[in-house]
Amino acid sequence: MIFNHRVFKLFLVLFCLCFLTEARAEDLKKICILPFDVHASAESAALKESVYKSLLHEFQREKKLQMVAAGDFAQSKAVLSKDEAAAAGKTLGADYVVMGSITQFGDTLNVDVQIIDIAQMKTLPAVSVQGKESERHGTLAGDLKKEILDRTGLLEKIV
């Protein structure tokens, strides 16, 4: 059998390109983050907006995810139930809906999140992260994103 180095190198390059390509549009998972309910003594609107924007920014950095705008649900002051959030996610065409609450105890923030899998119409295990108000919300949002991706099975782990 004749071994051709050029053919081998070409095959190797094509093989690597197949695994290094970015996620195609049909492989992207769509996630919708609904505004969180805030339990804080003061400046709850600013806290809500800051955490929400930090979380959106973190998720937009993920290449395998597509963010779905919450639309009119983002402007609503009413807190949605899980069934209403699932219906909203289905209407918006999302694969997952994230909803939750922010509780402030002095300088400590606690963010509790529920993730709804729209395809299976079930609630995944809850996520809870804590951080300091004095720290940047980006750290809290990064930890929250990691936990959400882990719960949804979208976090790539090296075994």
XYZ file of C-alpha atoms in Angstrom:
159
model
C 0.000 0.000 0.000
C 1.351 3.384 -0.993
C 1.234 6.078 1.695
C 0.810 9.582 0.293
C 1.742 12.337 2.762
C -0.147 15.023 0.865
C -3.400 13.086 0.999
C -2.858 12.373 4.692
C -2.216 16.048 5.484
C -5.290 17.106 3.502
C -7.400 14.543 5.320
C -6.043 15.701 8.668
C -6.840 19.363 7.917
C -10.385 18.517 6.776
C -10.922 16.338 9.827
C -9.839 19.155 12.164
C -12.035 21.693 10.376
C -15.067 19.496 10.880
C -14.640 19.630 14.656
C -13.548 23.249 14.959
C -16.492 24.833 13.167
C -18.810 27.065 15.152
C -22.302 25.954 16.050
C -24.692 26.140 13.156
C -27.955 28.055 13.460
C -29.996 24.881 13.897
C -27.716 23.768 16.752
C -28.165 26.995 18.714
C -30.327 26.770 21.795
C -32.623 29.709 22.388
C -32.899 31.043 25.902
C -35.167 33.774 27.235
C -34.403 35.506 30.509
C -37.408 37.085 32.139
C -36.814 39.972 34.544
C -36.333 38.822 38.120
C -38.543 39.680 41.068
C -36.593 41.823 43.550
C -36.842 41.709 47.341
C -34.764 44.648 48.533
C -35.316 47.564 50.850
C -34.190 50.334 48.491
C -33.352 50.919 44.842
C -34.915 47.642 43.753
C -35.449 48.864 40.175
C -31.770 49.747 39.756
C -30.700 46.414 41.255
C -33.105 44.520 38.996
C -31.843 46.335 35.906
C -28.178 45.919 36.795
C -28.368 42.161 37.469
C -30.577 41.607 34.402
C -28.172 43.464 32.079
C -25.141 41.671 33.549
C -26.792 38.299 33.015
C -27.815 39.172 29.453
C -24.262 40.287 28.716
C -22.843 37.004 30.049
C -25.217 34.883 27.972
C -24.599 36.900 24.805
C -20.932 35.898 25.018
C -21.892 32.225 24.536
C -21.656 31.153 20.910
C -23.917 28.119 21.250
C -26.805 30.184 22.614
C -29.159 32.647 21.049
C -30.871 35.126 23.323
C -34.586 35.620 22.782
C -35.877 39.041 23.760
C -38.478 38.936 26.510
C -40.519 41.526 24.609
C -43.555 42.835 26.472
C -42.856 40.465 29.365
C -39.734 42.498 30.202
C -41.820 45.646 30.655
C -44.510 43.994 32.751
C -44.456 44.631 36.486
C -46.397 41.432 37.214
C -44.541 38.336 38.360
C -45.273 35.396 36.074
C -46.111 31.952 37.405
C -44.196 28.952 36.060
C -47.078 28.046 33.741
C -47.299 31.614 32.423
C -43.516 31.729 31.939
C -43.614 28.415 30.044
C -46.413 29.721 27.822
C -44.441 32.935 27.236
C -41.355 30.913 26.284
C -43.370 28.830 23.856
C -44.842 31.985 22.319
C -41.368 33.543 21.981
C -39.878 30.369 20.457
C -37.386 29.757 23.264
C -35.950 26.381 24.252
C -35.422 27.492 27.864
C -36.943 30.209 30.015
C -35.079 31.574 33.026
C -37.007 33.312 35.778
C -36.198 34.034 39.380
C -35.774 36.427 42.229
C -33.113 38.592 43.804
C -33.072 38.956 47.574
C -30.882 41.472 49.332
C -29.787 40.981 52.951
C -27.618 43.947 53.860
C -24.628 43.742 51.500
C -25.395 40.163 50.412
C -27.347 39.338 47.269
C -28.988 35.970 46.779
C -30.256 35.083 43.302
C -32.618 32.125 42.994
C -33.428 30.916 39.501
C -35.901 28.515 37.979
C -35.195 27.113 34.507
C -38.061 25.834 32.414
C -37.355 23.393 29.579
C -40.012 24.324 27.031
C -39.709 21.166 24.888
C -40.326 18.874 27.853
C -42.511 21.403 29.713
C -40.733 20.714 32.975
C -38.858 22.755 35.536
C -35.205 21.854 35.934
C -33.509 21.831 39.365
C -33.261 25.316 40.856
C -30.090 27.382 40.875
C -29.009 29.671 43.683
C -25.924 31.888 43.864
C -24.786 34.468 46.383
C -22.524 37.483 46.150
C -21.793 40.834 47.696
C -23.595 43.979 46.573
C -20.293 45.841 46.748
C -18.766 43.483 44.168
C -19.576 43.796 40.516
C -22.710 42.038 39.336
C -20.695 40.548 36.475
C -19.134 38.012 38.831
C -22.525 37.013 40.146
C -23.908 36.804 36.593
C -20.945 34.675 35.476
C -21.503 32.200 38.307
C -25.209 32.144 37.550
C -24.609 31.539 33.832
C -22.296 28.640 34.596
C -24.864 27.021 36.890
C -27.698 27.537 34.388
C -25.672 26.022 31.545
C -24.798 23.094 33.804
C -28.460 22.455 34.675
C -29.546 22.628 31.034
C -26.769 20.334 29.878
C -25.230 23.021 27.663
C -22.019 23.342 29.677
C -19.223 21.453 27.995
C -17.201 19.555 30.558
C -13.900 17.792 30.140
C -14.207 14.347 31.630
